[in-house]
Amino acid sequence: MRFVGFDAGEGPRLGRQTNDGIEEIGGLGELTQLDPDRATLRTHDPAAVRIICPVPRPGKIVCVGRNYRAHVTEQDADLPTRPLIFAKFANAVVGPGEPVVRPPSTTRLDLECELAVVIGRTTVRVSEDDALASVFGYTILNDISARDHQREDGQWLRAKGSDTFAPIGPAVVSAGEIGDPGDLRLRSWVNGELWQDATTDQMIFDVPAVIAFISVNITLEPGDVIATGTPGGVGAYRDPPQFLQPGDVVRCRIDGIGDLENPIVGG
């Protein structure tokens, strides 16, 4: 089951996508509170709606750095012994088709295609064995990163938490439909050129391990988003390095979820 955000002229709503259009399930805040099989549905004409981010105001966006071996290797860094976590703010979130704004403070804007977990219930100190029961569904998050700020600041908040630096979408696909999150192919392109191509089985810490680790210290709540890391191939470590420029179009794809595409504009 695929959940999409859309605006039907009456403010953002949450819908379930079908072959015949977009059927309304409920208000945006009800994402994790509904049983989709028992919801009252109302059909909207797809031509009359605008697809927006399916999780526009997550309470928390928790991200994992250096979680793919190839990405660690391309940085000539040591493999982490535990998940390296950081945060983004909700102001960083944009939806499919919305512009990513390159602020004038950076010249080294980069992409990171990532599998994102949407939490479905309050989760505290969960075991790895039980962690997947906390997942509502999965989507794509593009962890836009200003590499110069990352290096200058030493910590990653400005580099990764700036406005528009967290495109999310195009849909949240239910955990039951995805099945094993450790067996998904993810790719990214810039202007049609392939940059990243990997599978989630290359993660150093898999989805259950990441959820369990975070929940020891941070209570995960319905609607929170976890970005699980990116594979190798990002612009900073290409030969020669390549960075995103105004006019570029970035596309991230995860099989079973879809494509998340955003243009880059100057700020």
PDB file of C-alpha atoms in Angstrom:
ATOM      1  CA  MET A   1       0.000   0.000   0.000  1.00  0.00           C
ATOM      2  CA  ARG A   2       1.320   3.411  -1.049  1.00  0.00           C
ATOM      3  CA  PHE A   3       0.554   6.613   0.816  1.00  0.00           C
ATOM      4  CA  VAL A   4       0.948   9.969  -0.873  1.00  0.00           C
ATOM      5  CA  GLY A   5       0.648  13.557   0.284  1.00  0.00           C
ATOM      6  CA  PHE A   6      -1.532  15.747  -1.888  1.00  0.00           C
ATOM      7  CA  ASP A   7      -3.201  19.144  -1.934  1.00  0.00           C
ATOM      8  CA  ALA A   8      -6.737  19.112  -3.331  1.00  0.00           C
ATOM      9  CA  GLY A   9      -7.333  22.824  -2.873  1.00  0.00           C
ATOM     10  CA  GLU A  10      -8.402  22.337   0.745  1.00  0.00           C
ATOM     11  CA  GLY A  11      -4.974  22.047   2.302  1.00  0.00           C
ATOM     12  CA  PRO A  12      -2.603  19.106   2.570  1.00  0.00           C
ATOM     13  CA  ARG A  13      -4.194  15.691   2.951  1.00  0.00           C
ATOM     14  CA  LEU A  14      -3.044  12.121   3.044  1.00  0.00           C
ATOM     15  CA  GLY A  15      -4.110   9.682   0.365  1.00  0.00           C
ATOM     16  CA  ARG A  16      -3.763   6.133  -0.833  1.00  0.00           C
ATOM     17  CA  GLN A  17      -2.712   5.807  -4.454  1.00  0.00           C
ATOM     18  CA  THR A  18      -4.658   3.475  -6.720  1.00  0.00           C
ATOM     19  CA  ASN A  19      -4.810   2.878 -10.457  1.00  0.00           C
ATOM     20  CA  ASP A  20      -7.906   5.081 -10.657  1.00  0.00           C
ATOM     21  CA  GLY A  21      -6.524   8.072  -8.805  1.00  0.00           C
ATOM     22  CA  ILE A  22      -5.853   9.198  -5.281  1.00  0.00           C
ATOM     23  CA  GLU A  23      -8.275   8.164  -2.582  1.00  0.00           C
ATOM     24  CA  GLU A  24      -8.431  10.198   0.601  1.00  0.00           C
ATOM     25  CA  ILE A  25      -7.836   8.378   3.873  1.00  0.00           C
ATOM     26  CA  GLY A  26      -7.678  11.161   6.406  1.00  0.00           C
ATOM     27  CA  GLY A  27      -5.954  14.257   7.697  1.00  0.00           C
ATOM     28  CA  LEU A  28      -2.196  14.509   7.469  1.00  0.00           C
ATOM     29  CA  GLY A  29      -1.736  14.027  11.211  1.00  0.00           C
ATOM     30  CA  GLU A  30      -3.537  10.684  11.092  1.00  0.00           C
ATOM     31  CA  LEU A  31      -0.877   8.887   9.071  1.00  0.00           C
ATOM     32  CA  THR A  32      -0.064   6.270  11.671  1.00  0.00           C
ATOM     33  CA  GLN A  33      -3.359   6.218  13.514  1.00  0.00           C
ATOM     34  CA  LEU A  34      -5.497   4.727  10.737  1.00  0.00           C
ATOM     35  CA  ASP A  35      -6.250   1.203   9.726  1.00  0.00           C
ATOM     36  CA  PRO A  36      -6.225   1.614   5.918  1.00  0.00           C
ATOM     37  CA  ASP A  37      -8.406  -1.467   5.426  1.00  0.00           C
ATOM     38  CA  ARG A  38     -11.244   0.100   7.430  1.00  0.00           C
ATOM     39  CA  ALA A  39     -10.879   3.744   6.423  1.00  0.00           C
ATOM     40  CA  THR A  40     -13.615   5.683   4.657  1.00  0.00           C
ATOM     41  CA  LEU A  41     -12.300   6.554   1.203  1.00  0.00           C
ATOM     42  CA  ARG A  42     -13.146   9.365  -1.170  1.00  0.00           C
ATOM     43  CA  THR A  43     -11.770   9.549  -4.701  1.00  0.00           C
ATOM     44  CA  HIS A  44     -10.116  12.660  -6.141  1.00  0.00           C
ATOM     45  CA  ASP A  45      -9.378  13.359  -9.789  1.00  0.00           C
ATOM     46  CA  PRO A  46      -5.564  13.014 -10.122  1.00  0.00           C
ATOM     47  CA  ALA A  47      -5.518  16.007 -12.480  1.00  0.00           C
ATOM     48  CA  ALA A  48      -6.977  18.181  -9.709  1.00  0.00           C
ATOM     49  CA  VAL A  49      -4.392  17.441  -7.047  1.00  0.00           C
ATOM     50  CA  ARG A  50      -0.745  18.312  -6.485  1.00  0.00           C
ATOM     51  CA  ILE A  51       1.515  15.626  -5.041  1.00  0.00           C
ATOM     52  CA  ILE A  52       3.412  16.899  -2.001  1.00  0.00           C
ATOM     53  CA  CYS A  53       5.697  15.380   0.603  1.00  0.00           C
ATOM     54  CA  PRO A  54       3.972  12.409   2.287  1.00  0.00           C
ATOM     55  CA  VAL A  55       5.576  13.281   5.654  1.00  0.00           C
ATOM     56  CA  PRO A  56       5.806  17.091   5.570  1.00  0.00           C
ATOM     57  CA  ARG A  57       6.432  17.860   9.264  1.00  0.00           C
ATOM     58  CA  PRO A  58       8.132  14.919  10.949  1.00  0.00           C
ATOM     59  CA  GLY A  59       8.721  15.429  14.638  1.00  0.00           C
ATOM     60  CA  LYS A  60      12.241  14.108  14.256  1.00  0.00           C
ATOM     61  CA  ILE A  61      14.514  13.302  11.325  1.00  0.00           C
ATOM     62  CA  VAL A  62      17.300  11.064  12.590  1.00  0.00           C
ATOM     63  CA  CYS A  63      20.020  10.262  10.061  1.00  0.00           C
ATOM     64  CA  VAL A  64      22.809   7.695   9.962  1.00  0.00           C
ATOM     65  CA  GLY A  65      26.199   8.631   8.529  1.00  0.00           C
ATOM     66  CA  ARG A  66      28.769   6.331   6.922  1.00  0.00           C
ATOM     67  CA  ASN A  67      26.493   3.306   6.892  1.00  0.00           C
ATOM     68  CA  TYR A  68      27.593   1.756   3.574  1.00  0.00           C
ATOM     69  CA  ARG A  69      31.032   0.241   3.185  1.00  0.00           C
ATOM     70  CA  ALA A  70      31.601   1.763  -0.259  1.00  0.00           C
ATOM     71  CA  HIS A  71      30.792   5.242   1.049  1.00  0.00           C
ATOM     72  CA  VAL A  72      33.230   4.807   3.947  1.00  0.00           C
ATOM     73  CA  THR A  73      35.884   3.460   1.592  1.00  0.00           C
ATOM     74  CA  GLU A  74      35.561   6.347  -0.883  1.00  0.00           C
ATOM     75  CA  GLN A  75      36.244   8.730   2.033  1.00  0.00           C
ATOM     76  CA  ASP A  76      39.312   6.727   3.093  1.00  0.00           C
ATOM     77  CA  ALA A  77      37.760   6.511   6.572  1.00  0.00           C
ATOM     78  CA  ASP A  78      37.573   3.756   9.171  1.00  0.00           C
ATOM     79  CA  LEU A  79      34.455   1.604   9.384  1.00  0.00           C
ATOM     80  CA  PRO A  80      32.261   2.763  12.287  1.00  0.00           C
ATOM     81  CA  THR A  81      31.835   0.443  15.258  1.00  0.00           C
ATOM     82  CA  ARG A  82      28.353   1.793  16.024  1.00  0.00           C
ATOM     83  CA  PRO A  83      25.826   3.882  14.064  1.00  0.00           C
ATOM     84  CA  LEU A  84      26.883   7.497  13.616  1.00  0.00           C
ATOM     85  CA  ILE A  85      23.719   9.550  14.030  1.00  0.00           C
ATOM     86  CA  PHE A  86      22.852  13.182  13.431  1.00  0.00           C
ATOM     87  CA  ALA A  87      19.654  15.160  12.863  1.00  0.00           C
ATOM     88  CA  LYS A  88      17.908  17.313  10.322  1.00  0.00           C
ATOM     89  CA  PHE A  89      15.146  19.813  11.065  1.00  0.00           C
ATOM     90  CA  ALA A  90      11.628  19.755   9.635  1.00  0.00           C
ATOM     91  CA  ASN A  91      12.396  23.022   7.820  1.00  0.00           C
ATOM     92  CA  ALA A  92      14.692  20.996   5.570  1.00  0.00           C
ATOM     93  CA  VAL A  93      11.795  18.931   4.199  1.00  0.00           C
ATOM     94  CA  VAL A  94      10.491  19.442   0.661  1.00  0.00           C
ATOM     95  CA  GLY A  95       8.414  17.148  -1.512  1.00  0.00           C
ATOM     96  CA  PRO A  96       8.644  15.667  -5.003  1.00  0.00           C
ATOM     97  CA  GLY A  97       9.331  18.277  -7.675  1.00  0.00           C
ATOM     98  CA  GLU A  98      10.027  21.041  -5.190  1.00  0.00           C
ATOM     99  CA  PRO A  99      13.311  22.938  -5.581  1.00  0.00           C
ATOM    100  CA  VAL A 100      16.399  22.340  -3.482  1.00  0.00           C
ATOM    101  CA  VAL A 101      17.894  25.757  -2.839  1.00  0.00           C
ATOM    102  CA  ARG A 102      21.672  26.044  -2.922  1.00  0.00           C
ATOM    103  CA  PRO A 103      22.437  28.830  -0.411  1.00  0.00           C
ATOM    104  CA  PRO A 104      25.074  31.405  -1.394  1.00  0.00           C
ATOM    105  CA  SER A 105      27.305  30.179   1.454  1.00  0.00           C
ATOM    106  CA  THR A 106      28.193  26.900  -0.327  1.00  0.00           C
ATOM    107  CA  THR A 107      29.748  25.884  -3.631  1.00  0.00           C
ATOM    108  CA  ARG A 108      29.928  22.164  -2.807  1.00  0.00           C
ATOM    109  CA  LEU A 109      26.356  20.931  -2.747  1.00  0.00           C
ATOM    110  CA  ASP A 110      25.987  17.151  -2.933  1.00  0.00           C
ATOM    111  CA  LEU A 111      23.318  14.440  -2.910  1.00  0.00           C
ATOM    112  CA  GLU A 112      22.816  11.272  -0.863  1.00  0.00           C
ATOM    113  CA  CYS A 113      20.056   8.858  -1.891  1.00  0.00           C
ATOM    114  CA  GLU A 114      18.784   7.022   1.197  1.00  0.00           C
ATOM    115  CA  LEU A 115      16.139   4.552   2.299  1.00  0.00           C
ATOM    116  CA  ALA A 116      14.020   6.323   4.936  1.00  0.00           C
ATOM    117  CA  VAL A 117      12.021   4.577   7.653  1.00  0.00           C
ATOM    118  CA  VAL A 118       8.724   6.092   8.826  1.00  0.00           C
ATOM    119  CA  ILE A 119       7.984   5.117  12.421  1.00  0.00           C
ATOM    120  CA  GLY A 120       4.469   3.887  13.196  1.00  0.00           C
ATOM    121  CA  ARG A 121       4.337   3.622  16.967  1.00  0.00           C
ATOM    122  CA  THR A 122       6.073   4.968  20.054  1.00  0.00           C
ATOM    123  CA  THR A 123       9.307   3.053  20.444  1.00  0.00           C
ATOM    124  CA  VAL A 124      11.665   3.021  23.419  1.00  0.00           C
ATOM    125  CA  ARG A 125      14.635   0.653  23.878  1.00  0.00           C
ATOM    126  CA  VAL A 126      13.349  -1.873  21.381  1.00  0.00           C
ATOM    127  CA  SER A 127      15.407  -4.976  20.592  1.00  0.00           C
ATOM    128  CA  GLU A 128      16.686  -5.650  17.090  1.00  0.00           C
ATOM    129  CA  ASP A 129      14.408  -8.693  16.924  1.00  0.00           C
ATOM    130  CA  ASP A 130      11.325  -6.532  17.539  1.00  0.00           C
ATOM    131  CA  ALA A 131      12.427  -3.327  15.802  1.00  0.00           C
ATOM    132  CA  LEU A 132      10.656  -3.816  12.466  1.00  0.00           C
ATOM    133  CA  ALA A 133       7.293  -3.957  14.274  1.00  0.00           C
ATOM    134  CA  SER A 134       7.761  -0.221  14.904  1.00  0.00           C
ATOM    135  CA  VAL A 135       7.886   0.613  11.185  1.00  0.00           C
ATOM    136  CA  PHE A 136       4.841   2.062   9.436  1.00  0.00           C
ATOM    137  CA  GLY A 137       6.508   2.183   6.033  1.00  0.00           C
ATOM    138  CA  TYR A 138       9.409   3.293   3.877  1.00  0.00           C
ATOM    139  CA  THR A 139      10.153   6.216   1.593  1.00  0.00           C
ATOM    140  CA  ILE A 140      13.141   7.991   0.006  1.00  0.00           C
ATOM    141  CA  LEU A 141      15.107  10.820   1.601  1.00  0.00           C
ATOM    142  CA  ASN A 142      17.770  12.721  -0.330  1.00  0.00           C
ATOM    143  CA  ASP A 143      20.281  13.838   2.306  1.00  0.00           C
ATOM    144  CA  ILE A 144      21.430  17.015   0.555  1.00  0.00           C
ATOM    145  CA  SER A 145      24.817  18.030   1.974  1.00  0.00           C
ATOM    146  CA  ALA A 146      27.022  21.111   1.778  1.00  0.00           C
ATOM    147  CA  ARG A 147      30.443  19.466   1.849  1.00  0.00           C
ATOM    148  CA  ASP A 148      32.348  22.689   2.521  1.00  0.00           C
ATOM    149  CA  HIS A 149      30.207  23.428   5.603  1.00  0.00           C
ATOM    150  CA  GLN A 150      30.624  19.824   6.730  1.00  0.00           C
ATOM    151  CA  ARG A 151      34.377  20.262   6.704  1.00  0.00           C
ATOM    152  CA  GLU A 152      34.410  23.804   8.114  1.00  0.00           C
ATOM    153  CA  ASP A 153      32.057  23.171  11.023  1.00  0.00           C
ATOM    154  CA  GLY A 154      33.256  19.787  12.220  1.00  0.00           C
ATOM    155  CA  GLN A 155      29.652  18.832  12.987  1.00  0.00           C
ATOM    156  CA  TRP A 156      26.981  18.411  10.368  1.00  0.00           C
ATOM    157  CA  LEU A 157      23.960  20.478  11.386  1.00  0.00           C
ATOM    158  CA  ARG A 158      24.401  23.405   8.982  1.00  0.00           C
ATOM    159  CA  ALA A 159      25.817  21.176   6.264  1.00  0.00           C
ATOM    160  CA  LYS A 160      22.824  18.840   6.261  1.00  0.00           C
ATOM    161  CA  GLY A 161      20.025  20.658   8.090  1.00  0.00           C
ATOM    162  CA  SER A 162      19.675  23.800   5.996  1.00  0.00           C
ATOM    163  CA  ASP A 163      16.381  24.747   4.350  1.00  0.00           C
ATOM    164  CA  THR A 164      15.271  22.316   1.575  1.00  0.00           C
ATOM    165  CA  PHE A 165      18.086  19.857   2.351  1.00  0.00           C
ATOM    166  CA  ALA A 166      15.724  16.908   2.956  1.00  0.00           C
ATOM    167  CA  PRO A 167      13.568  16.043  -0.060  1.00  0.00           C
ATOM    168  CA  ILE A 168      11.221  13.181   0.906  1.00  0.00           C
ATOM    169  CA  GLY A 169       8.887  11.137  -1.285  1.00  0.00           C
ATOM    170  CA  PRO A 170       7.305  10.276  -3.600  1.00  0.00           C
ATOM    171  CA  ALA A 171       5.250   8.031  -1.290  1.00  0.00           C
ATOM    172  CA  VAL A 172       5.361   6.066   1.929  1.00  0.00           C
ATOM    173  CA  VAL A 173       5.040   2.390   1.058  1.00  0.00           C
ATOM    174  CA  SER A 174       3.715   0.228   3.864  1.00  0.00           C
ATOM    175  CA  ALA A 175       6.128  -2.067   5.666  1.00  0.00           C
ATOM    176  CA  GLY A 176       4.070  -5.090   4.686  1.00  0.00           C
ATOM    177  CA  GLU A 177       4.332  -4.284   1.005  1.00  0.00           C
ATOM    178  CA  ILE A 178       8.090  -3.702   1.144  1.00  0.00           C
ATOM    179  CA  GLY A 179       8.834  -6.845   3.119  1.00  0.00           C
ATOM    180  CA  ASP A 180      12.601  -7.092   3.647  1.00  0.00           C
ATOM    181  CA  PRO A 181      14.173  -3.598   3.788  1.00  0.00           C
ATOM    182  CA  GLY A 182      17.582  -5.238   3.443  1.00  0.00           C
ATOM    183  CA  ASP A 183      16.967  -6.245  -0.158  1.00  0.00           C
ATOM    184  CA  LEU A 184      16.209  -3.027  -2.055  1.00  0.00           C
ATOM    185  CA  ARG A 185      18.088  -1.431  -4.932  1.00  0.00           C
ATOM    186  CA  LEU A 186      18.705   2.319  -4.746  1.00  0.00           C
ATOM    187  CA  ARG A 187      20.089   4.627  -7.432  1.00  0.00           C
ATOM    188  CA  SER A 188      20.600   8.320  -8.049  1.00  0.00           C
ATOM    189  CA  TRP A 189      21.089  10.400 -11.176  1.00  0.00           C
ATOM    190  CA  VAL A 190      22.081  14.002 -11.891  1.00  0.00           C
ATOM    191  CA  ASN A 191      20.805  15.279 -15.245  1.00  0.00           C
ATOM    192  CA  GLY A 192      20.351  11.662 -16.331  1.00  0.00           C
ATOM    193  CA  GLU A 193      23.900  10.601 -15.367  1.00  0.00           C
ATOM    194  CA  LEU A 194      23.993   7.690 -12.930  1.00  0.00           C
ATOM    195  CA  TRP A 195      25.865   8.534  -9.722  1.00  0.00           C
ATOM    196  CA  GLN A 196      24.873   5.832  -7.235  1.00  0.00           C
ATOM    197  CA  ASP A 197      23.796   2.213  -7.670  1.00  0.00           C
ATOM    198  CA  ALA A 198      23.729  -0.142  -4.689  1.00  0.00           C
ATOM    199  CA  THR A 199      21.507  -2.366  -2.595  1.00  0.00           C
ATOM    200  CA  THR A 200      20.499  -1.999   1.024  1.00  0.00           C
ATOM    201  CA  ASP A 201      22.155  -5.305   1.942  1.00  0.00           C
ATOM    202  CA  GLN A 202      25.422  -3.333   1.777  1.00  0.00           C
ATOM    203  CA  MET A 203      24.538  -1.388   4.941  1.00  0.00           C
ATOM    204  CA  ILE A 204      26.964  -1.783   7.817  1.00  0.00           C
ATOM    205  CA  PHE A 205      24.089  -1.509  10.324  1.00  0.00           C
ATOM    206  CA  ASP A 206      20.776  -2.788   8.976  1.00  0.00           C
ATOM    207  CA  VAL A 207      17.379  -1.220   9.632  1.00  0.00           C
ATOM    208  CA  PRO A 208      16.592  -3.204  12.822  1.00  0.00           C
ATOM    209  CA  ALA A 209      20.036  -2.418  14.254  1.00  0.00           C
ATOM    210  CA  VAL A 210      19.631   1.294  13.512  1.00  0.00           C
ATOM    211  CA  ILE A 211      16.161   1.509  15.093  1.00  0.00           C
ATOM    212  CA  ALA A 212      17.302  -0.392  18.184  1.00  0.00           C
ATOM    213  CA  PHE A 213      20.410   1.784  18.591  1.00  0.00           C
ATOM    214  CA  ILE A 214      18.527   5.077  18.285  1.00  0.00           C
ATOM    215  CA  SER A 215      15.707   3.997  20.612  1.00  0.00           C
ATOM    216  CA  VAL A 216      18.099   3.425  23.523  1.00  0.00           C
ATOM    217  CA  ASN A 217      18.444   7.200  23.953  1.00  0.00           C
ATOM    218  CA  ILE A 218      15.785   8.815  21.783  1.00  0.00           C
ATOM    219  CA  THR A 219      12.097   7.952  21.963  1.00  0.00           C
ATOM    220  CA  LEU A 220      10.833   7.353  18.430  1.00  0.00           C
ATOM    221  CA  GLU A 221       7.278   8.525  17.822  1.00  0.00           C
ATOM    222  CA  PRO A 222       4.704   8.018  15.068  1.00  0.00           C
ATOM    223  CA  GLY A 223       5.668  10.010  11.989  1.00  0.00           C
ATOM    224  CA  ASP A 224       9.373  10.278  12.866  1.00  0.00           C
ATOM    225  CA  VAL A 225      11.724   9.584   9.960  1.00  0.00           C
ATOM    226  CA  ILE A 226      15.046   7.730  10.026  1.00  0.00           C
ATOM    227  CA  ALA A 227      17.389   8.145   7.044  1.00  0.00           C
ATOM    228  CA  THR A 228      19.546   5.027   6.967  1.00  0.00           C
ATOM    229  CA  GLY A 229      22.658   6.214   5.123  1.00  0.00           C
ATOM    230  CA  THR A 230      23.891   6.432   1.552  1.00  0.00           C
ATOM    231  CA  PRO A 231      26.068   4.216  -0.654  1.00  0.00           C
ATOM    232  CA  GLY A 232      29.175   5.251  -2.547  1.00  0.00           C
ATOM    233  CA  GLY A 233      29.129   7.461  -5.623  1.00  0.00           C
ATOM    234  CA  VAL A 234      28.329  10.864  -4.128  1.00  0.00           C
ATOM    235  CA  GLY A 235      29.704  13.908  -5.916  1.00  0.00           C
ATOM    236  CA  ALA A 236      32.417  14.828  -3.418  1.00  0.00           C
ATOM    237  CA  TYR A 237      34.291  11.568  -4.002  1.00  0.00           C
ATOM    238  CA  ARG A 238      33.905  11.229  -7.763  1.00  0.00           C
ATOM    239  CA  ASP A 239      36.974  11.634  -9.948  1.00  0.00           C
ATOM    240  CA  PRO A 240      37.013  14.555 -10.446  1.00  0.00           C
ATOM    241  CA  PRO A 241      34.600  15.770  -7.755  1.00  0.00           C
ATOM    242  CA  GLN A 242      31.219  16.982  -9.032  1.00  0.00           C
ATOM    243  CA  PHE A 243      28.826  19.249  -7.178  1.00  0.00           C
ATOM    244  CA  LEU A 244      25.221  20.224  -7.762  1.00  0.00           C
ATOM    245  CA  GLN A 245      24.621  23.446  -9.674  1.00  0.00           C
ATOM    246  CA  PRO A 246      21.498  25.567 -10.223  1.00  0.00           C
ATOM    247  CA  GLY A 247      19.681  24.085 -13.197  1.00  0.00           C
ATOM    248  CA  ASP A 248      20.588  20.487 -12.310  1.00  0.00           C
ATOM    249  CA  VAL A 249      17.871  17.896 -11.784  1.00  0.00           C
ATOM    250  CA  VAL A 250      18.470  15.187  -9.182  1.00  0.00           C
ATOM    251  CA  ARG A 251      16.558  11.909  -9.214  1.00  0.00           C
ATOM    252  CA  CYS A 252      16.662   9.232  -6.501  1.00  0.00           C
ATOM    253  CA  ARG A 253      15.027   5.832  -7.019  1.00  0.00           C
ATOM    254  CA  ILE A 254      14.417   2.895  -4.710  1.00  0.00           C
ATOM    255  CA  ASP A 255      12.801  -0.126  -6.262  1.00  0.00           C
ATOM    256  CA  GLY A 256       9.359  -0.714  -4.805  1.00  0.00           C
ATOM    257  CA  ILE A 257       9.016   2.919  -3.708  1.00  0.00           C
ATOM    258  CA  GLY A 258       9.474   5.021  -6.843  1.00  0.00           C
ATOM    259  CA  ASP A 259      11.356   8.106  -8.005  1.00  0.00           C
ATOM    260  CA  LEU A 260      12.032  11.307  -6.064  1.00  0.00           C
ATOM    261  CA  GLU A 261      13.056  14.115  -8.414  1.00  0.00           C
ATOM    262  CA  ASN A 262      14.009  17.697  -7.465  1.00  0.00           C
ATOM    263  CA  PRO A 263      15.544  20.615  -9.348  1.00  0.00           C
ATOM    264  CA  ILE A 264      18.446  22.608  -7.930  1.00  0.00           C
ATOM    265  CA  VAL A 265      18.040  26.383  -7.822  1.00  0.00           C
ATOM    266  CA  GLY A 266      20.226  29.221  -6.616  1.00  0.00           C
ATOM    267  CA  GLY A 267      19.430  30.953  -3.359  1.00  0.00           C
TER     268      GLY A 267
END
